[in-house]
Coordinates of C-alpha atoms in Angstrom, one line a residue:
M1 CA -123.5 43.9 -49.9
S2 CA -121.1 42.2 -52.3
S3 CA -119.9 38.7 -51.5
P4 CA -116.2 38.5 -50.6
T5 CA -113.9 37.7 -53.5
P6 CA -111.9 34.4 -53.2
S7 CA -108.8 36.3 -52.4
D8 CA -110.7 37.7 -49.4
A9 CA -112.1 34.7 -48.3
Q10 CA -110.2 32.4 -45.9
T11 CA -109.7 29.0 -47.1
P12 CA -109.4 25.9 -44.7
A13 CA -105.6 25.9 -45.5
D14 CA -105.3 29.4 -44.1
T15 CA -107.1 28.7 -41.0
P16 CA -104.7 28.7 -38.1
T17 CA -104.2 25.3 -36.5
V18 CA -104.6 24.9 -32.7
A19 CA -102.6 22.1 -31.2
P20 CA -105.1 19.7 -29.3
V21 CA -104.8 19.8 -25.6
P22 CA -103.5 16.4 -24.5
A23 CA -105.9 14.5 -22.1
P24 CA -104.7 14.3 -18.5
P25 CA -102.7 11.0 -18.1
L26 CA -104.9 8.6 -16.1
P27 CA -103.4 7.9 -12.7
L28 CA -101.2 4.8 -12.4
S29 CA -102.2 2.1 -10.0
L30 CA -99.9 1.5 -7.1
K31 CA -98.7 -1.8 -8.8
E32 CA -97.9 0.3 -12.0
H33 CA -96.2 3.0 -10.0
L34 CA -93.9 0.7 -8.2
A35 CA -93.0 -1.2 -11.6
L36 CA -92.0 2.2 -13.1
K37 CA -90.3 3.6 -10.0
P38 CA -88.9 0.6 -8.0
A39 CA -86.9 3.1 -5.7
A40 CA -90.1 4.6 -4.4
D41 CA -90.6 4.8 -0.8
R42 CA -92.9 2.0 -0.2
R43 CA -93.5 2.6 3.6
V44 CA -94.6 6.2 2.8
L45 CA -97.0 5.1 0.1
L46 CA -98.3 2.4 2.2
L47 CA -98.9 4.8 5.0
Q48 CA -100.9 7.0 2.7
V49 CA -103.3 4.0 2.0
A50 CA -103.5 3.3 5.7
V51 CA -104.7 6.9 6.3
F52 CA -107.5 6.4 3.6
L53 CA -108.6 3.3 5.3
A54 CA -108.5 4.9 8.7
F55 CA -110.7 7.7 7.4
Y56 CA -113.2 5.3 6.0
H57 CA -113.3 3.3 9.1
V58 CA -113.3 5.9 11.8
V59 CA -114.8 9.0 10.3
E60 CA -117.0 7.8 7.4
R61 CA -117.9 4.6 9.1
V62 CA -117.8 2.5 6.0
I63 CA -115.8 -0.7 4.9
H64 CA -114.0 -0.4 1.9
G65 CA -114.3 -4.0 0.6
D66 CA -111.7 -4.1 -2.0
V67 CA -108.3 -3.2 -0.6
K68 CA -105.7 -4.5 -3.0
L69 CA -102.7 -3.1 -5.1
T70 CA -104.7 -2.4 -8.2
S71 CA -107.3 -0.4 -6.2
V72 CA -104.7 2.0 -5.0
F73 CA -103.8 4.9 -7.5
V74 CA -100.8 7.4 -7.3
N75 CA -101.5 10.9 -8.4
D76 CA -99.1 13.3 -10.3
S77 CA -97.7 14.5 -6.9
G78 CA -96.6 10.9 -6.1
D79 CA -99.1 10.4 -3.4
A80 CA -101.2 7.0 -3.0
Q81 CA -105.0 7.4 -2.8
L82 CA -107.5 4.6 -2.0
P83 CA -110.9 5.5 -3.7
K84 CA -114.1 3.9 -2.6
S85 CA -115.1 0.7 -4.4
R86 CA -118.3 -0.8 -5.5
S87 CA -118.0 -3.1 -2.5
T88 CA -117.8 -0.2 -0.1
V89 CA -120.6 -0.5 2.4
P90 CA -121.7 1.2 5.8
I91 CA -120.7 -0.3 9.1
T92 CA -123.5 -1.7 11.1
S93 CA -123.7 -2.4 14.9
L94 CA -125.8 -5.4 14.3
P95 CA -123.7 -8.6 14.3
R96 CA -125.2 -11.7 12.6
A97 CA -123.6 -15.2 12.5
P98 CA -123.6 -17.4 9.4
T99 CA -126.7 -19.3 9.0
N100 CA -125.0 -22.3 7.6
P101 CA -121.5 -23.8 7.4
E102 CA -121.2 -22.9 3.8
E103 CA -122.0 -19.3 4.2
R104 CA -119.0 -17.1 4.0
L105 CA -118.4 -14.6 6.8
P106 CA -119.6 -11.0 6.1
M107 CA -117.4 -8.1 5.4
T108 CA -115.9 -6.2 8.5
T109 CA -113.3 -3.7 9.3
A110 CA -111.2 -6.5 10.2
T111 CA -111.6 -7.7 6.7
D112 CA -110.1 -4.6 5.5
V113 CA -107.2 -4.8 7.8
Y114 CA -106.5 -8.3 6.6
A115 CA -106.4 -7.5 3.1
F116 CA -104.3 -4.3 3.8
A117 CA -101.7 -6.5 5.3
W118 CA -101.7 -8.6 2.0
L119 CA -101.3 -5.4 0.2
V120 CA -98.3 -4.5 2.2
F121 CA -96.8 -7.8 1.7
Y122 CA -97.2 -7.6 -2.1
A123 CA -95.8 -3.9 -2.2
F124 CA -92.5 -5.0 -0.4
T125 CA -92.0 -8.6 -1.7
D126 CA -93.5 -8.5 -5.4
I127 CA -95.3 -11.6 -4.4
D128 CA -98.8 -11.4 -5.7
P129 CA -101.4 -12.8 -3.3
Q130 CA -103.6 -13.7 -6.1
V131 CA -101.1 -15.9 -7.6
L132 CA -100.7 -17.7 -4.2
A133 CA -104.5 -18.1 -4.2
R134 CA -104.4 -20.3 -7.4
N135 CA -102.5 -22.9 -5.4
P136 CA -105.0 -25.2 -3.5
Q137 CA -102.4 -26.3 -1.0
T138 CA -101.3 -22.7 -0.3
M139 CA -104.8 -21.7 0.1
R140 CA -105.5 -24.4 2.6
L141 CA -102.4 -23.4 4.7
I142 CA -103.6 -19.7 4.5
A143 CA -107.2 -20.8 5.7
S144 CA -105.7 -22.7 8.6
G145 CA -103.8 -19.6 9.8
V146 CA -100.3 -20.3 8.4
K147 CA -98.5 -17.0 7.6
P148 CA -96.0 -16.3 5.0
N149 CA -92.3 -16.6 5.7
R150 CA -90.6 -13.4 6.6
P151 CA -87.9 -12.2 4.2
G152 CA -84.5 -12.3 5.8
P153 CA -82.0 -9.4 6.4
G154 CA -80.3 -8.2 3.3
T155 CA -83.0 -9.3 1.2
L156 CA -84.7 -6.9 -1.2
P157 CA -88.0 -6.6 0.8
H158 CA -85.8 -5.8 3.8
Q159 CA -83.9 -3.0 1.8
R160 CA -87.2 -1.6 0.8
G161 CA -88.2 -1.0 4.3
L162 CA -89.8 -4.1 5.7
N163 CA -88.6 -3.8 9.1
D164 CA -89.3 -5.8 12.5
T165 CA -92.1 -3.3 13.4
I166 CA -94.0 -3.6 10.1
W167 CA -93.6 -7.4 10.0
S168 CA -94.9 -7.9 13.6
M169 CA -97.9 -5.7 12.7
L170 CA -98.6 -7.8 9.5
V171 CA -98.6 -10.9 11.5
R172 CA -101.2 -9.5 14.0
C173 CA -103.4 -8.3 10.9
W174 CA -103.2 -11.9 9.6
D175 CA -104.4 -13.4 12.8
I176 CA -106.9 -16.2 12.1
S177 CA -109.5 -14.5 14.5
P178 CA -110.8 -11.2 13.0
A179 CA -111.4 -10.0 16.6
A180 CA -107.7 -10.3 17.4
R181 CA -106.7 -8.0 14.4
P182 CA -105.5 -4.5 15.3
P183 CA -107.7 -1.5 14.3
I184 CA -106.2 0.3 11.3
T185 CA -105.6 3.4 13.6
E186 CA -103.0 1.0 15.3
V187 CA -101.7 -0.3 12.0
L188 CA -100.7 3.3 11.2
L189 CA -98.2 3.4 14.0
A190 CA -96.2 0.5 12.6
F191 CA -95.1 2.8 9.8
N192 CA -93.4 5.2 12.3
L193 CA -95.3 8.3 11.0
P194 CA -98.0 10.4 12.5
A195 CA -101.6 9.1 12.5
P196 CA -104.1 10.9 10.2
T197 CA -104.8 14.4 11.8
V198 CA -108.7 14.1 12.4
N199 CA -109.6 16.2 15.4
P200 CA -110.6 14.1 17.3
L201 CA -110.5 10.5 16.3
P202 CA -113.6 8.7 17.4
A203 CA -113.0 5.2 18.8
P204 CA -112.6 2.7 16.0
P205 CA -115.6 0.4 15.3
P206 CA -115.8 -3.1 16.1
P207 CA -115.3 -5.7 13.3
Y208 CA -119.3 -5.8 12.7
E209 CA -120.7 -6.9 9.5
A210 CA -121.7 -4.4 7.0
R211 CA -125.3 -3.9 5.5
P212 CA -126.4 -1.7 2.8
A213 CA -127.4 1.9 3.6
G214 CA -131.2 1.1 3.1
G215 CA -131.1 -1.4 6.0
G216 CA -131.7 -4.4 3.7
G217 CA -130.3 -7.8 4.3
P218 CA -126.7 -8.6 4.9
T219 CA -124.4 -7.9 2.0
D220 CA -122.5 -10.5 0.2
A221 CA -119.4 -11.4 2.1
F222 CA -117.4 -10.6 -0.9
G223 CA -119.1 -7.7 -2.3
S224 CA -117.9 -7.0 -5.8
A225 CA -114.5 -8.3 -4.9
D226 CA -112.9 -10.8 -7.2
A227 CA -113.1 -14.4 -5.9
D228 CA -109.4 -14.8 -6.7
D229 CA -108.3 -11.8 -4.9
P230 CA -107.1 -12.4 -1.3
A231 CA -107.4 -8.9 -0.6
S232 CA -111.1 -8.8 -0.4
T233 CA -112.1 -11.4 2.3
D234 CA -112.3 -12.8 5.9
G235 CA -111.0 -16.4 7.1
S236 CA -112.8 -18.5 4.7
R237 CA -113.5 -15.2 3.2
E238 CA -109.7 -14.6 3.5
A239 CA -108.7 -17.9 2.3
S240 CA -111.2 -16.8 -0.5
V241 CA -109.6 -13.5 -0.1
V242 CA -106.1 -14.8 -1.0
G243 CA -108.7 -16.8 -2.7
S244 CA -110.4 -13.7 -3.2
A245 CA -106.8 -12.0 -3.3
A246 CA -105.0 -10.8 -0.3
T247 CA -108.1 -10.9 1.9
A248 CA -108.6 -14.5 2.5
E249 CA -109.5 -14.7 6.0
P250 CA -108.7 -18.1 7.4
T251 CA -111.9 -18.8 9.0
H252 CA -115.0 -20.7 7.7
A253 CA -118.2 -20.8 9.8
H254 CA -117.4 -24.4 10.7
A255 CA -113.6 -23.8 11.3
P256 CA -112.2 -24.2 14.8
T257 CA -111.9 -20.4 15.2
E258 CA -115.4 -18.7 15.4
S259 CA -116.0 -15.4 13.8
V260 CA -116.4 -12.4 15.9
D261 CA -120.0 -12.3 15.0
R262 CA -120.7 -15.8 16.1
Q263 CA -118.8 -15.2 19.4
R264 CA -120.9 -12.3 20.3
D265 CA -124.0 -14.4 19.5
T266 CA -123.0 -17.1 21.9
E267 CA -121.2 -15.0 24.6
D268 CA -124.1 -15.6 26.9
N269 CA -124.0 -19.3 26.6
D270 CA -121.6 -21.8 28.0
P271 CA -118.2 -21.2 26.4
G272 CA -117.2 -23.7 23.8
P273 CA -113.8 -25.3 23.2
D274 CA -111.0 -22.9 23.0
T275 CA -111.1 -21.6 19.7
S276 CA -107.8 -19.4 19.5
M277 CA -105.1 -20.9 17.6
S278 CA -101.6 -20.2 18.8
T279 CA -99.2 -18.2 16.5
E280 CA -96.3 -18.4 18.5
G281 CA -94.8 -21.1 16.4
D282 CA -95.3 -18.9 13.3
D283 CA -94.1 -15.9 15.1
A284 CA -90.9 -17.5 16.3
A285 CA -90.4 -19.1 12.9
N286 CA -90.7 -15.7 11.3

């Protein structure tokens, strides 16, 4: 069989070119999405995030552990999604109090709720909790239970949908006591849209600490959350949370307000001094 002549052979130049298939665009974080589309309906996007969180808490029985604006992504359809993070851990029914005053409180469902409130605040106001966390004076105020000032009528946050109902819910989510914060299934109602269609929804879990699935020792209160991100912690953790991002929970083990875990450990003993901190002044001011 004779070899093809040069005229019969196909040269590289004659090879038909195939246009490369562009890689699908990476999903934008909610922070990037809002920067590109400032007129986006923030209330709907935030409700979608809350639905994810409710599914994790109630159905999958896990704590997300890293709720913040950059952990939320928006797909091509414009829907917000909250994927699990490296900090996501199972909920346990075994409470444990801190062993010393320097130990941060463990992650709980209440920690996620606290962080979600900071995420909502950021989405409506463009005020980054991580920036607030860099100011030691602001951190001390947050750790003591002081809440942000509410944007007034006619301001941009108000025009974006930050109404009375949502703000009142944020104030409850920022409560210095983790046990006083509402479950995420109740937070959903503040956005005036139906709760997630899980048939039926089990009762929300109490804000117990999380442990690894293998049943090992307690997890680090912050998991893999950034220590400068207030959206990832409780009280002292929240202060670390705002200090750790928007999750700075304003309660240390030695703070006036006890953690829910410590309260349960001491519920059979004589009650200590009143550990609740009134927020009426804050609420009235806000």
